[in-house]
Short mmCIF file of C-alpha atoms in Angstrom, two decimals:
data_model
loop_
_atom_site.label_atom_id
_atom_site.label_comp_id
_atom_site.label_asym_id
_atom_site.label_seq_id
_atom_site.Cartn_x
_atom_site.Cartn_y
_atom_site.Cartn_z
CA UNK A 2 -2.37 -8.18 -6.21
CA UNK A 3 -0.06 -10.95 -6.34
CA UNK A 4 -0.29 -11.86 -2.41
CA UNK A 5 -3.76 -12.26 -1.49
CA UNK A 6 -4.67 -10.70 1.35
CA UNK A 7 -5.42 -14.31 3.20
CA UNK A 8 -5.65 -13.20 6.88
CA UNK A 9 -7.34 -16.26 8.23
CA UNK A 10 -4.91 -18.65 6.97
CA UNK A 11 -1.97 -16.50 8.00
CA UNK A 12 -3.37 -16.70 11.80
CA UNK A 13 -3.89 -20.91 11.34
CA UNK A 14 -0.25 -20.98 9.76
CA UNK A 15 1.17 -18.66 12.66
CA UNK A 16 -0.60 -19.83 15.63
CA UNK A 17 0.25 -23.66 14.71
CA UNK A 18 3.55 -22.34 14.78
CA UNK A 19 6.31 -23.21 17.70
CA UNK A 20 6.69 -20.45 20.35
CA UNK A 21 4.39 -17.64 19.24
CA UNK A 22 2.25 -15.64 21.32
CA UNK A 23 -1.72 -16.19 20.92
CA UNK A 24 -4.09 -13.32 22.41
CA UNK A 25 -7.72 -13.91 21.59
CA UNK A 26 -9.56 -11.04 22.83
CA UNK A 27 -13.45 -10.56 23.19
CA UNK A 28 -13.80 -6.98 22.57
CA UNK A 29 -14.58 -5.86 26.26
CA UNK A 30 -10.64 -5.19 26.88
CA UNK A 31 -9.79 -4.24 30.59
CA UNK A 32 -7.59 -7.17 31.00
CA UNK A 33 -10.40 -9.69 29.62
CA UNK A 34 -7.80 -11.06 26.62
CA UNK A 35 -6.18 -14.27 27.40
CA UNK A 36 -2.68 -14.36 27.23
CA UNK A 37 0.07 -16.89 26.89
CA UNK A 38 3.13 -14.91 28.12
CA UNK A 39 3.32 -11.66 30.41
CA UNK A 40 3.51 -8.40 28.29
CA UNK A 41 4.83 -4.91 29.20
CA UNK A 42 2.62 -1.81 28.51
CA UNK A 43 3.23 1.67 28.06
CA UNK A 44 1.46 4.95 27.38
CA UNK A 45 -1.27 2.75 26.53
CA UNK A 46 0.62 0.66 24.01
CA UNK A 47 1.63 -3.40 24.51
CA UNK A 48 5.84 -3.47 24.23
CA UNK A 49 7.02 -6.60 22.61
CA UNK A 50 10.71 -7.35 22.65
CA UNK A 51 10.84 -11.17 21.65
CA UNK A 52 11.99 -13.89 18.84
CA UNK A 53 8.92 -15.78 18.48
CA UNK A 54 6.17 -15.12 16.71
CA UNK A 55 2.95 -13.20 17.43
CA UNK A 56 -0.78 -13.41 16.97
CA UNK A 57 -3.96 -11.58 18.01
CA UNK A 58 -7.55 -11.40 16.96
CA UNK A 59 -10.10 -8.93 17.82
CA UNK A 60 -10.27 -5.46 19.22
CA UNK A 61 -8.26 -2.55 18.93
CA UNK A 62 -4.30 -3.21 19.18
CA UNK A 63 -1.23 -0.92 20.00
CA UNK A 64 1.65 -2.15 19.54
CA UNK A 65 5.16 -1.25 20.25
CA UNK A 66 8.35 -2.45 20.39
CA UNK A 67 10.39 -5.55 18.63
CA UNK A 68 9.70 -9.00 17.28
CA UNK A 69 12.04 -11.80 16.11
CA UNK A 70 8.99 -13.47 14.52
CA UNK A 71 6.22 -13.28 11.91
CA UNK A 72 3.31 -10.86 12.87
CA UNK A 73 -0.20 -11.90 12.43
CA UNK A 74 -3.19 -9.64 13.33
CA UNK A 75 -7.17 -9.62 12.68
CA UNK A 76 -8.40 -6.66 14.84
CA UNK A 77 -10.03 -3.79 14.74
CA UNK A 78 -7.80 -0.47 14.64
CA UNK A 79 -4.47 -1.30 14.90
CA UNK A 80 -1.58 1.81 15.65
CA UNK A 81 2.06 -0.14 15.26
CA UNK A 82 3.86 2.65 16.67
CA UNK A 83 8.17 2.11 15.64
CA UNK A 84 7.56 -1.52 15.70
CA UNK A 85 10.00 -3.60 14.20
CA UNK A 86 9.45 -7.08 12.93
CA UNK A 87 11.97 -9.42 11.41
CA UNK A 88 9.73 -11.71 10.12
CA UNK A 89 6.60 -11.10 7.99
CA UNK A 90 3.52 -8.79 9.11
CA UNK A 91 -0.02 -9.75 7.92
CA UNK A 92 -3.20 -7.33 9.60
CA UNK A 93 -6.55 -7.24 8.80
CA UNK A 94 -8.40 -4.04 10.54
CA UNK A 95 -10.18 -0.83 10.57
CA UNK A 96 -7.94 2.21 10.87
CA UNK A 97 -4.04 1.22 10.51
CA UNK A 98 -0.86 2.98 11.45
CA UNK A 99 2.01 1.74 11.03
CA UNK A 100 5.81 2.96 11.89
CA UNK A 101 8.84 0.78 12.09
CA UNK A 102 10.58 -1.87 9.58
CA UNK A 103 9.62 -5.62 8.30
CA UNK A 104 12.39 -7.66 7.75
CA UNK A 105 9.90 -10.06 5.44
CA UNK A 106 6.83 -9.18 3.68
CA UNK A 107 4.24 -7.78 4.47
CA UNK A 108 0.64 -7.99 4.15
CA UNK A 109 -2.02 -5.44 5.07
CA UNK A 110 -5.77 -4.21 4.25
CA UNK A 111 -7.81 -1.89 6.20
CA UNK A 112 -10.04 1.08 6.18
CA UNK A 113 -7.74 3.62 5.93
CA UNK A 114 -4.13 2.79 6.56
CA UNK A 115 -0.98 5.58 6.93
CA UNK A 116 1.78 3.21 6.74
CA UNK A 117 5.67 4.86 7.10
CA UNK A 118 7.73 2.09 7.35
CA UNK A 119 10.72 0.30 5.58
CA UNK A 120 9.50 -3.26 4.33
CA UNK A 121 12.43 -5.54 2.64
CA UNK A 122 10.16 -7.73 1.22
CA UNK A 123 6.67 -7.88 -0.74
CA UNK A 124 4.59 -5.28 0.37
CA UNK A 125 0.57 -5.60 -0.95
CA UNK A 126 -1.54 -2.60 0.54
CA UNK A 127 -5.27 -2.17 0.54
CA UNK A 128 -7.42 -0.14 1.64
CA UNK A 129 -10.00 3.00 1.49
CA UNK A 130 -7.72 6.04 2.03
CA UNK A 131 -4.00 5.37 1.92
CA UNK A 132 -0.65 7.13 2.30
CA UNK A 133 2.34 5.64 2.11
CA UNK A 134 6.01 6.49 2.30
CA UNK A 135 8.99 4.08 3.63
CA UNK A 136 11.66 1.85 1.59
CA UNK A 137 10.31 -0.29 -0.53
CA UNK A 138 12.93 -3.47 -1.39
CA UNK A 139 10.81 -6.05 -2.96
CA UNK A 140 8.00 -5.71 -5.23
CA UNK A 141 4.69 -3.95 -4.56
CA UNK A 142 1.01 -3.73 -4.99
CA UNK A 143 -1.34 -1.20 -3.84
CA UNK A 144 -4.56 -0.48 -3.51
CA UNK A 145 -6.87 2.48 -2.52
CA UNK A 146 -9.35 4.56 -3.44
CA UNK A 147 -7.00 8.13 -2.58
CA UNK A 148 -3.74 7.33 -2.64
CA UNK A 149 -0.81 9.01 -1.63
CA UNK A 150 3.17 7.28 -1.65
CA UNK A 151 6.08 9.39 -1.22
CA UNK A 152 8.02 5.95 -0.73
CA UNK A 153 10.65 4.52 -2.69
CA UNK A 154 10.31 1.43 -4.60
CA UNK A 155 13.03 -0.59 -5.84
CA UNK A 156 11.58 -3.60 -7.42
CA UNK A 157 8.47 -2.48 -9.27
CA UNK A 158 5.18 -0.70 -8.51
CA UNK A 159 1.71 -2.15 -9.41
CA UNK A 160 -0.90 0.68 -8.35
CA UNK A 161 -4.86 0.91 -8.17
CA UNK A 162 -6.87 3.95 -7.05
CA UNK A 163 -10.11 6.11 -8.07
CA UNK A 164 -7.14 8.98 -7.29
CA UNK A 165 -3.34 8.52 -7.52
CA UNK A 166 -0.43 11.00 -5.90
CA UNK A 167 2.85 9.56 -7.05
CA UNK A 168 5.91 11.02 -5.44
CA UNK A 169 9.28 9.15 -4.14
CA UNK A 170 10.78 6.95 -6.44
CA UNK A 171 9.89 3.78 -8.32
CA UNK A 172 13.03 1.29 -9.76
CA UNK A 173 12.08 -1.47 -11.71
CA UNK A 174 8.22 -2.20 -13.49
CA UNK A 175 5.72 0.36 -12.64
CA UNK A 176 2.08 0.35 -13.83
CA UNK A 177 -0.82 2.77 -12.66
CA UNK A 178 -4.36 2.11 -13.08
CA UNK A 179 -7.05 4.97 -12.06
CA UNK A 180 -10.79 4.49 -12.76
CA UNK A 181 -9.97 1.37 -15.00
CA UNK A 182 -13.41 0.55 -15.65
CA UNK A 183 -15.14 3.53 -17.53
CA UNK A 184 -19.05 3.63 -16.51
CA UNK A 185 -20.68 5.14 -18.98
CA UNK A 186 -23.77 6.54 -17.23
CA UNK A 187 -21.72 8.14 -14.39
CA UNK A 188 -21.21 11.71 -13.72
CA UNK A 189 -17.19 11.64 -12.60
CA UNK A 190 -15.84 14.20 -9.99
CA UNK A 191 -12.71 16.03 -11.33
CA UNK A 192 -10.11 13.77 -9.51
CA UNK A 193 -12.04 10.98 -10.43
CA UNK A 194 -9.50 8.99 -12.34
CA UNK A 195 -6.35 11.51 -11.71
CA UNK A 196 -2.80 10.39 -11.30
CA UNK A 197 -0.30 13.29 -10.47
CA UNK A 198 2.62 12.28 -10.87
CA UNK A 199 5.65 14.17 -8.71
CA UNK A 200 8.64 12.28 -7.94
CA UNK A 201 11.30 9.94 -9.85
CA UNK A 202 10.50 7.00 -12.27
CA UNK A 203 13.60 5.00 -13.20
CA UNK A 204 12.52 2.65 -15.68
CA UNK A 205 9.48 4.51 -17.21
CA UNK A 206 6.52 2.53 -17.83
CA UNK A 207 2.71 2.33 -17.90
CA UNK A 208 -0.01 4.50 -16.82
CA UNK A 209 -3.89 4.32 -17.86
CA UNK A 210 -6.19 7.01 -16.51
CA UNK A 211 -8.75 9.68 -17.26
CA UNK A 212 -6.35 12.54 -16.38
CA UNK A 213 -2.76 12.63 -16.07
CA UNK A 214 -0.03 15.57 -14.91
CA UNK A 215 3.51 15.71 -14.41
CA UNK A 216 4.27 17.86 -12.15
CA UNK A 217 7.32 20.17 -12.04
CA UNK A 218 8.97 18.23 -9.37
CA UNK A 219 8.88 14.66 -11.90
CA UNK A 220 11.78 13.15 -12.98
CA UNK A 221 11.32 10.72 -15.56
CA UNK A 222 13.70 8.55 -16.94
CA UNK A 223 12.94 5.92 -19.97
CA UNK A 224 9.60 5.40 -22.28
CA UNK A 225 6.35 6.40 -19.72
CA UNK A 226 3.41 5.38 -22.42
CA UNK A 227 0.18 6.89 -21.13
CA UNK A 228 -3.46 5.86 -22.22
CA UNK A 229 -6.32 8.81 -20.76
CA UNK A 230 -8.78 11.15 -22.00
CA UNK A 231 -6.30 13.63 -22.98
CA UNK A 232 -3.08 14.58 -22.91
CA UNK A 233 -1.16 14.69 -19.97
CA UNK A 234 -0.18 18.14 -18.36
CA UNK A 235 3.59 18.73 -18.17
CA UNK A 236 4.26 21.49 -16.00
CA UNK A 237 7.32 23.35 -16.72
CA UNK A 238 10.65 22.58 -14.90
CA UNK A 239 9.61 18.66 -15.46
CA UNK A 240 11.67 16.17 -16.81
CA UNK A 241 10.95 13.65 -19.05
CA UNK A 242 12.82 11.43 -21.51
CA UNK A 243 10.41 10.28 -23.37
CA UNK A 244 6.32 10.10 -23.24
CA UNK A 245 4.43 8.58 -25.43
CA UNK A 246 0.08 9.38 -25.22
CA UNK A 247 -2.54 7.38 -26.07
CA UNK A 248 -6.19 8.23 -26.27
CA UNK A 249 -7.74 6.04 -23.90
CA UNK A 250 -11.11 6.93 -25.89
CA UNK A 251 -13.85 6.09 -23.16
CA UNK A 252 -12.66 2.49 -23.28
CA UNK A 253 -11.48 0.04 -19.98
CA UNK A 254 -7.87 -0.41 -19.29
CA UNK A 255 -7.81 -3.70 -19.96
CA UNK A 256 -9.30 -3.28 -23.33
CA UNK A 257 -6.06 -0.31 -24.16
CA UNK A 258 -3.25 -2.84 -24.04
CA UNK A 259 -2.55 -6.11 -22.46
CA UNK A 260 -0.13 -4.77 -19.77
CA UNK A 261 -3.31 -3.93 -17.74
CA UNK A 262 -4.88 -7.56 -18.08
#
């Protein structure tokens, strides 16, 4: 990914920060978290609604609400219900929900994260299990092993997973990688190293897998070049300008072109 997922730093740059909120919890909860500034809750979730910054570590965190600031969280599971951030959002934690917008970038790796929110900046995603839908406006990178987007991406998609759904709408570069190492003593389940592809690609461009199908709903504009272990499926009603197959062959991504270096 081209952000690193550098939690610990983000919390020592936001917490040296002027004005932000610092909540260091110990895990016991019932009131036991220090804080720096009074906080409203509701229906069990904290309600922000202020232009500084805000940082937490430890414990599960629900948050609500609006910040003028940068989020920064290291937690446990964290459920951001319609919380709306102008700054940037980093989170390290278990489970992850998030609704809302970022006005920045934003940051995030977890177990499995369902995140449905519009991000204007960066957005770098990683996790186990991962669904994601929301507009996209500056480049991405994701990360899971089952992934799901029905977002749309408007500077460029760079996505990893042992299984890819691709649905929404990618502008801009766009490269898939699924199973990009091939093991050659494994036994692979049937989705193991699938990429379904469903919505609309733009710009065309790269996808290395074992299996690949275009579905009837695809729209696909420009040159989509496709390395896998056979040809791709392409139901009818698809659309497709132009699709060019390679046999992948057994071999690594990286070792099929240099686009997956």
């Amino acid at each position: 990914m081209r952000k690193a997922l550098a939690m610990s730093a983000a919390l020592a740059a936001a917490m040296a920060t002027a004005g932000c909120v610092i909540v260091v919890d110990d895990g016991h909860g019932g009131g036991e978290a220090k804080r720096l500034h009074s906080e409203r809750t509701q229906d069990g979730y904290v309600v922000l609604n202020r232009d500084g910054d805000y940082s937490r570590i430890g414990g599960n965190i629900n948050l609500r609400g609006r910040l003028g600031g940068d989020l920064s969280l290291v937690a446990g599971d964290v459920d951001a219900d319609q919380l709306n951030v102008d700054g940037d959002v980093s989170i390290a934690g278990g489970d992850i929900d998030y609704s809302g917008h970022v006005g920045g970038e934003a940051s995030i790796a977890g177990g499995d994260i369902d995140w449905n929110a519009d991000v204007d900046g960066e957005l770098s995603l990683a996790s186990g299990s991962l669904d994601v839908s929301g507009e996209i406006g500056g480049p991405a990178s994701i990360a899971a092993a089952s992934l799901t987007s029905t977002a749309n991406f408007s500077d460029g998609l760079n996505a990893n997973g042992n299984r890819v759904h691709l649905g929404g709408s990618v502008a801009g570069e766009l490269r898939v990688v699924s199973v990009g190492e091939i093991r050659r003593r494994r036994d692979y389940d049937a989705t193991d190293g699938e990429v379904e592809l469903t919505g609309l690609i733009q710009n065309g461009g790269d996808v290395c897998a074992r299996s690949v199908t275009v579905t009837s709903t695809a729209r696909i504009n420009g040159t989509l070049r496709v390395w896998a272990e056979a040809e791709p499926e392409i139901q009818a009603g698809a659309q497709v300008d132009d699709l060019v197959f390679v046999p992948r062959n057994g071999r690594d991504c990286k070792d099929v072109d240099s686009v997956f270096d």
